[in-house]
Structures are given as structure tokens and as C-alpha cells.
Amino acid sequence: MLSHGFTFAQSPVQKLTQSFNNLLEDRQTKYAITSICVLDAKTGKQLYAKNENTGVATASTLKTITAATAFSILGKDFQYQTTMGYTGNISADGTLKGDIIIIGGGDPTLGSPRYAQSKEGVVLSQWVSAIKAAGIKKIDGRVIGDDSLWGTQSAPDGWLWQDLGNYYGAGSSALSWRENQFDIKLRTGNPVSVLRTVPDMPYLTIINELKPGTAGSGDHAYAYLPPLSNTAYLRGTWATDIQKQGIAAAIPDPAYEAAFRLQDTLTKAGIKVSEVPVTTRQLSAAKLPVPELQQKLSTITSPALPEIVYWLNKK
């Protein structure tokens, strides 16, 4: 017989069950629909389940499936590659009679601040240095962002209109840039003021419909910015006492932003480009020929998959 008061230590499954039961009994879930199913990864045995046959939106937990699939199909040593080069010919005076092309290979880290080798400044510096090393001093042509690898649909069917224009709803792109997001700096007051975007995006029109929110109400500001659009509507409220400096929004056309940013950097470096930046999608839509890369100048290699997945699941 057991002495009075003696208890066995809980097994991992019992601890798991108790933790989930406590979570689902929280008053915040009183009016929520929850659906949980936990399986043993080795055996497939069900360890815990509640409403497991009820389909609900998975939100960020879907990242675990994305990560596992990437490891299974691509392998842990996989690295994405982005190629930059040119078409045409370079004249004796250093004029490129052709186009600079950035070919996206699906790298989600290109221009990201989270990885030393992928930071925006590092990538742009490498591209400009490669262009200079090729003897190019002037470009009689365009900078083209090629995101054709994954087609033209960046967001899945059924994506919420309220989510699309915000950083957490940014669509995918074969030529991603800065994690496909940018910042909109705001100033509290009545009315709420839009100060600037970071980075500067002169091609984007922002229509501010934000209203001041009561003190303590926080951030209820949303950017309504469809993919491939150049007009953003800011709607919602921004608390009068908020300490945040602004909100993060989704870049509507990452391939165009990458091409625009390279051209802007080239101009600042004294290398003028005669035409405006463009994407392969825009060329195809206008029924214009899409030039093929003739000479590679630079290849950007992403961090290995474990580094990418670390940040994918952390943030």
C-alpha cells in the first residue's frame, strides 16, 4: 500500500495533457474554437486530442509543416541562389547597351536584416561592385527583376483582405527583398500623421485614413495594400499615447522593389540607368520580350536551411 500523500511523478504525456487542459480552460478561450492533435513523431500514436477533426485556421503553427517539408525535400544543407548579370554588350567607354537582370531563386533571406551575408547593404554593395568590376559605367537599358520562377500568384486563395497589406500577410516571391516588408513611420496626434516609409518608396502612394484611438487602446492600424498595387490605404486607429513608431507593411511587388533598390544604389554610385526599373511580369503583361541573361556577374548564396528555419519558427 502507498503511504498517505505519496504521488507518482507525472509522465510526459500526463504533463502534456494537463498543460493543454489548463490552456483550453483559460477564460480567453471561452468563446473560441480550438482544435488540437498531438502525435508521437516516431510511432504516429495519438498523445492528445481535442476537436481534432474540426478544421480551423492554423495561423503560424503551419510554419512547422513548412519547415519539416523543406528539410525533407531540400535537405538540411540546401542554400538558395540569386543570380545577377547582364544582356547586351559593353562599349569601349563603359556603356552597357543592354539590361541588368536579377534572377530570383526563391531565397527568402535576400535583403533580410537577420543574416550577416544577406543584409540589404551587403547585397547591394556586392551587386554594384560586380557591375563596376565588369567595366560598366553607364547603362543604356533597364534593371529587371526576374521573379518568374514561381509564377504570378503571390498570395493563396482566400487570404484575408485585412491581412494582405501587412507584414504578416506578405506574399511569397521567387525574388524576395527585405522579407517582403517595409515600415510606415507614424506620428501620434489628431489627425495621425504619416511621416515616411523605410526604405523610401517614391513609387508608392499612401492614403491616410487613420483615426486617433483612445489612450491605452494601442495599435489597430492596418495597411490595405493589394499585391502588385502601388496605392496603400491606412485604416483603423492609432492610440494617442502609443510608443511605437509605426507599423510594418507588405511590399506589394518585391521583385520591382529589388530592381528599384539596385537602380537607386547604382545612381548614387554614379552609374546612370537610362530607363525605369521593371519586372519580367510587367514585361510579359505588356507583351514585351523578356531578355535572357548572357553574362553572370554575381551569385548571392543564402544561409543554410537550418538558419532560415530558426528564424521562420522564432519570428
mmCIF file with all atom_site columns, C-alpha atoms in Angstrom, residues 176-253:
data_model
loop_
_atom_site.group_PDB
_atom_site.id
_atom_site.type_symbol
_atom_site.label_atom_id
_atom_site.label_alt_id
_atom_site.label_comp_id
_atom_site.label_asym_id
_atom_site.label_entity_id
_atom_site.label_seq_id
_atom_site.pdbx_PDB_ins_code
_atom_site.Cartn_x
_atom_site.Cartn_y
_atom_site.Cartn_z
_atom_site.occupancy
_atom_site.B_iso_or_equiv
_atom_site.pdbx_formal_charge
_atom_site.auth_seq_id
_atom_site.auth_comp_id
_atom_site.auth_asym_id
_atom_site.auth_atom_id
_atom_site.pdbx_PDB_model_num
ATOM 1  C CA . SER A 1 176 ? 12.010 38.333 -52.248 1.00 0.00 ? 176 SER A CA 1
ATOM 2  C CA . TRP A 1 177 ? 13.501 41.504 -50.770 1.00 0.00 ? 177 TRP A CA 1
ATOM 3  C CA . ARG A 1 178 ? 13.809 42.617 -47.122 1.00 0.00 ? 178 ARG A CA 1
ATOM 4  C CA . GLU A 1 179 ? 11.491 39.759 -46.098 1.00 0.00 ? 179 GLU A CA 1
ATOM 5  C CA . ASN A 1 180 ? 8.900  41.407 -48.364 1.00 0.00 ? 180 ASN A CA 1
ATOM 6  C CA . GLN A 1 181 ? 8.099  44.079 -45.806 1.00 0.00 ? 181 GLN A CA 1
ATOM 7  C CA . PHE A 1 182 ? 8.709  47.771 -45.173 1.00 0.00 ? 182 PHE A CA 1
ATOM 8  C CA . ASP A 1 183 ? 7.959  50.229 -42.368 1.00 0.00 ? 183 ASP A CA 1
ATOM 9  C CA . ILE A 1 184 ? 5.494  53.116 -42.310 1.00 0.00 ? 184 ILE A CA 1
ATOM 10 C CA . LYS A 1 185 ? 6.504  55.681 -39.686 1.00 0.00 ? 185 LYS A CA 1
ATOM 11 C CA . LEU A 1 186 ? 3.604  57.402 -37.906 1.00 0.00 ? 186 LEU A CA 1
ATOM 12 C CA . ARG A 1 187 ? 3.188  60.360 -35.550 1.00 0.00 ? 187 ARG A CA 1
ATOM 13 C CA . THR A 1 188 ? 0.503  60.352 -32.884 1.00 0.00 ? 188 THR A CA 1
ATOM 14 C CA . GLY A 1 189 ? -1.988 63.193 -32.763 1.00 0.00 ? 189 GLY A CA 1
ATOM 15 C CA . ASN A 1 190 ? -5.291 64.308 -34.198 1.00 0.00 ? 190 ASN A CA 1
ATOM 16 C CA . PRO A 1 191 ? -5.005 63.626 -37.044 1.00 0.00 ? 191 PRO A CA 1
ATOM 17 C CA . VAL A 1 192 ? -2.461 60.785 -37.086 1.00 0.00 ? 192 VAL A CA 1
ATOM 18 C CA . SER A 1 193 ? 0.366  61.719 -39.464 1.00 0.00 ? 193 SER A CA 1
ATOM 19 C CA . VAL A 1 194 ? 2.358  59.561 -41.888 1.00 0.00 ? 194 VAL A CA 1
ATOM 20 C CA . LEU A 1 195 ? 5.982  60.669 -41.673 1.00 0.00 ? 195 LEU A CA 1
ATOM 21 C CA . ARG A 1 196 ? 7.765  58.448 -44.194 1.00 0.00 ? 196 ARG A CA 1
ATOM 22 C CA . THR A 1 197 ? 8.409  54.900 -45.314 1.00 0.00 ? 197 THR A CA 1
ATOM 23 C CA . VAL A 1 198 ? 11.571 52.928 -44.613 1.00 0.00 ? 198 VAL A CA 1
ATOM 24 C CA . PRO A 1 199 ? 13.019 52.461 -47.117 1.00 0.00 ? 199 PRO A CA 1
ATOM 25 C CA . ASP A 1 200 ? 11.873 55.427 -49.156 1.00 0.00 ? 200 ASP A CA 1
ATOM 26 C CA . MET A 1 201 ? 9.377  54.203 -51.779 1.00 0.00 ? 201 MET A CA 1
ATOM 27 C CA . PRO A 1 202 ? 8.504  57.149 -54.062 1.00 0.00 ? 202 PRO A CA 1
ATOM 28 C CA . TYR A 1 203 ? 6.519  54.894 -56.373 1.00 0.00 ? 203 TYR A CA 1
ATOM 29 C CA . LEU A 1 204 ? 4.023  54.102 -53.603 1.00 0.00 ? 204 LEU A CA 1
ATOM 30 C CA . THR A 1 205 ? 1.017  56.330 -52.809 1.00 0.00 ? 205 THR A CA 1
ATOM 31 C CA . ILE A 1 206 ? -0.219 56.204 -49.203 1.00 0.00 ? 206 ILE A CA 1
ATOM 32 C CA . ILE A 1 207 ? -3.732 57.440 -48.431 1.00 0.00 ? 207 ILE A CA 1
ATOM 33 C CA . ASN A 1 208 ? -4.015 58.019 -44.694 1.00 0.00 ? 208 ASN A CA 1
ATOM 34 C CA . GLU A 1 209 ? -7.448 57.349 -43.167 1.00 0.00 ? 209 GLU A CA 1
ATOM 35 C CA . LEU A 1 210 ? -6.167 56.559 -39.670 1.00 0.00 ? 210 LEU A CA 1
ATOM 36 C CA . LYS A 1 211 ? -8.056 57.945 -36.682 1.00 0.00 ? 211 LYS A CA 1
ATOM 37 C CA . PRO A 1 212 ? -6.621 58.622 -33.216 1.00 0.00 ? 212 PRO A CA 1
ATOM 38 C CA . GLY A 1 213 ? -7.524 55.921 -30.707 1.00 0.00 ? 213 GLY A CA 1
ATOM 39 C CA . THR A 1 214 ? -8.197 56.419 -27.014 1.00 0.00 ? 214 THR A CA 1
ATOM 40 C CA . ALA A 1 215 ? -5.232 56.263 -24.651 1.00 0.00 ? 215 ALA A CA 1
ATOM 41 C CA . GLY A 1 216 ? -4.277 52.670 -23.930 1.00 0.00 ? 216 GLY A CA 1
ATOM 42 C CA . SER A 1 217 ? -6.066 51.252 -26.987 1.00 0.00 ? 217 SER A CA 1
ATOM 43 C CA . GLY A 1 218 ? -2.798 50.505 -28.753 1.00 0.00 ? 218 GLY A CA 1
ATOM 44 C CA . ASP A 1 219 ? -2.170 49.693 -32.415 1.00 0.00 ? 219 ASP A CA 1
ATOM 45 C CA . HIS A 1 220 ? -5.238 48.939 -34.533 1.00 0.00 ? 220 HIS A CA 1
ATOM 46 C CA . ALA A 1 221 ? -3.771 50.321 -37.764 1.00 0.00 ? 221 ALA A CA 1
ATOM 47 C CA . TYR A 1 222 ? -3.855 48.273 -40.941 1.00 0.00 ? 222 TYR A CA 1
ATOM 48 C CA . ALA A 1 223 ? -2.412 48.776 -44.401 1.00 0.00 ? 223 ALA A CA 1
ATOM 49 C CA . TYR A 1 224 ? -4.804 47.843 -47.199 1.00 0.00 ? 224 TYR A CA 1
ATOM 50 C CA . LEU A 1 225 ? -2.304 47.228 -49.971 1.00 0.00 ? 225 LEU A CA 1
ATOM 51 C CA . PRO A 1 226 ? -3.037 44.503 -52.541 1.00 0.00 ? 226 PRO A CA 1
ATOM 52 C CA . PRO A 1 227 ? -0.221 42.548 -54.179 1.00 0.00 ? 227 PRO A CA 1
ATOM 53 C CA . LEU A 1 228 ? 1.227  44.313 -57.263 1.00 0.00 ? 228 LEU A CA 1
ATOM 54 C CA . SER A 1 229 ? -0.540 47.589 -56.384 1.00 0.00 ? 229 SER A CA 1
ATOM 55 C CA . ASN A 1 230 ? 1.071  50.993 -55.828 1.00 0.00 ? 230 ASN A CA 1
ATOM 56 C CA . THR A 1 231 ? -1.647 52.508 -53.616 1.00 0.00 ? 231 THR A CA 1
ATOM 57 C CA . ALA A 1 232 ? -1.971 51.790 -49.888 1.00 0.00 ? 232 ALA A CA 1
ATOM 58 C CA . TYR A 1 233 ? -4.871 52.829 -47.655 1.00 0.00 ? 233 TYR A CA 1
ATOM 59 C CA . LEU A 1 234 ? -4.159 53.116 -43.938 1.00 0.00 ? 234 LEU A CA 1
ATOM 60 C CA . ARG A 1 235 ? -7.265 52.430 -41.866 1.00 0.00 ? 235 ARG A CA 1
ATOM 61 C CA . GLY A 1 236 ? -8.061 51.849 -38.219 1.00 0.00 ? 236 GLY A CA 1
ATOM 62 C CA . THR A 1 237 ? -6.930 53.609 -35.054 1.00 0.00 ? 237 THR A CA 1
ATOM 63 C CA . TRP A 1 238 ? -3.606 54.624 -33.530 1.00 0.00 ? 238 TRP A CA 1
ATOM 64 C CA . ALA A 1 239 ? -3.669 55.344 -29.789 1.00 0.00 ? 239 ALA A CA 1
ATOM 65 C CA . THR A 1 240 ? -2.870 58.892 -28.688 1.00 0.00 ? 240 THR A CA 1
ATOM 66 C CA . ASP A 1 241 ? -0.322 57.598 -26.138 1.00 0.00 ? 241 ASP A CA 1
ATOM 67 C CA . ILE A 1 242 ? 1.261  54.826 -28.201 1.00 0.00 ? 242 ILE A CA 1
ATOM 68 C CA . GLN A 1 243 ? 5.043  54.489 -28.012 1.00 0.00 ? 243 GLN A CA 1
ATOM 69 C CA . LYS A 1 244 ? 5.515  52.533 -31.248 1.00 0.00 ? 244 LYS A CA 1
ATOM 70 C CA . GLN A 1 245 ? 6.973  54.479 -34.167 1.00 0.00 ? 245 GLN A CA 1
ATOM 71 C CA . GLY A 1 246 ? 4.821  52.906 -36.838 1.00 0.00 ? 246 GLY A CA 1
ATOM 72 C CA . ILE A 1 247 ? 3.658  49.718 -38.498 1.00 0.00 ? 247 ILE A CA 1
ATOM 73 C CA . ALA A 1 248 ? 5.216  47.182 -40.848 1.00 0.00 ? 248 ALA A CA 1
ATOM 74 C CA . ALA A 1 249 ? 3.521  46.583 -44.192 1.00 0.00 ? 249 ALA A CA 1
ATOM 75 C CA . ALA A 1 250 ? 3.916  44.114 -47.054 1.00 0.00 ? 250 ALA A CA 1
ATOM 76 C CA . ILE A 1 251 ? 5.952  45.112 -50.108 1.00 0.00 ? 251 ILE A CA 1
ATOM 77 C CA . PRO A 1 252 ? 3.389  44.822 -52.924 1.00 0.00 ? 252 PRO A CA 1
ATOM 78 C CA . ASP A 1 253 ? 5.937  43.793 -55.584 1.00 0.00 ? 253 ASP A CA 1
#
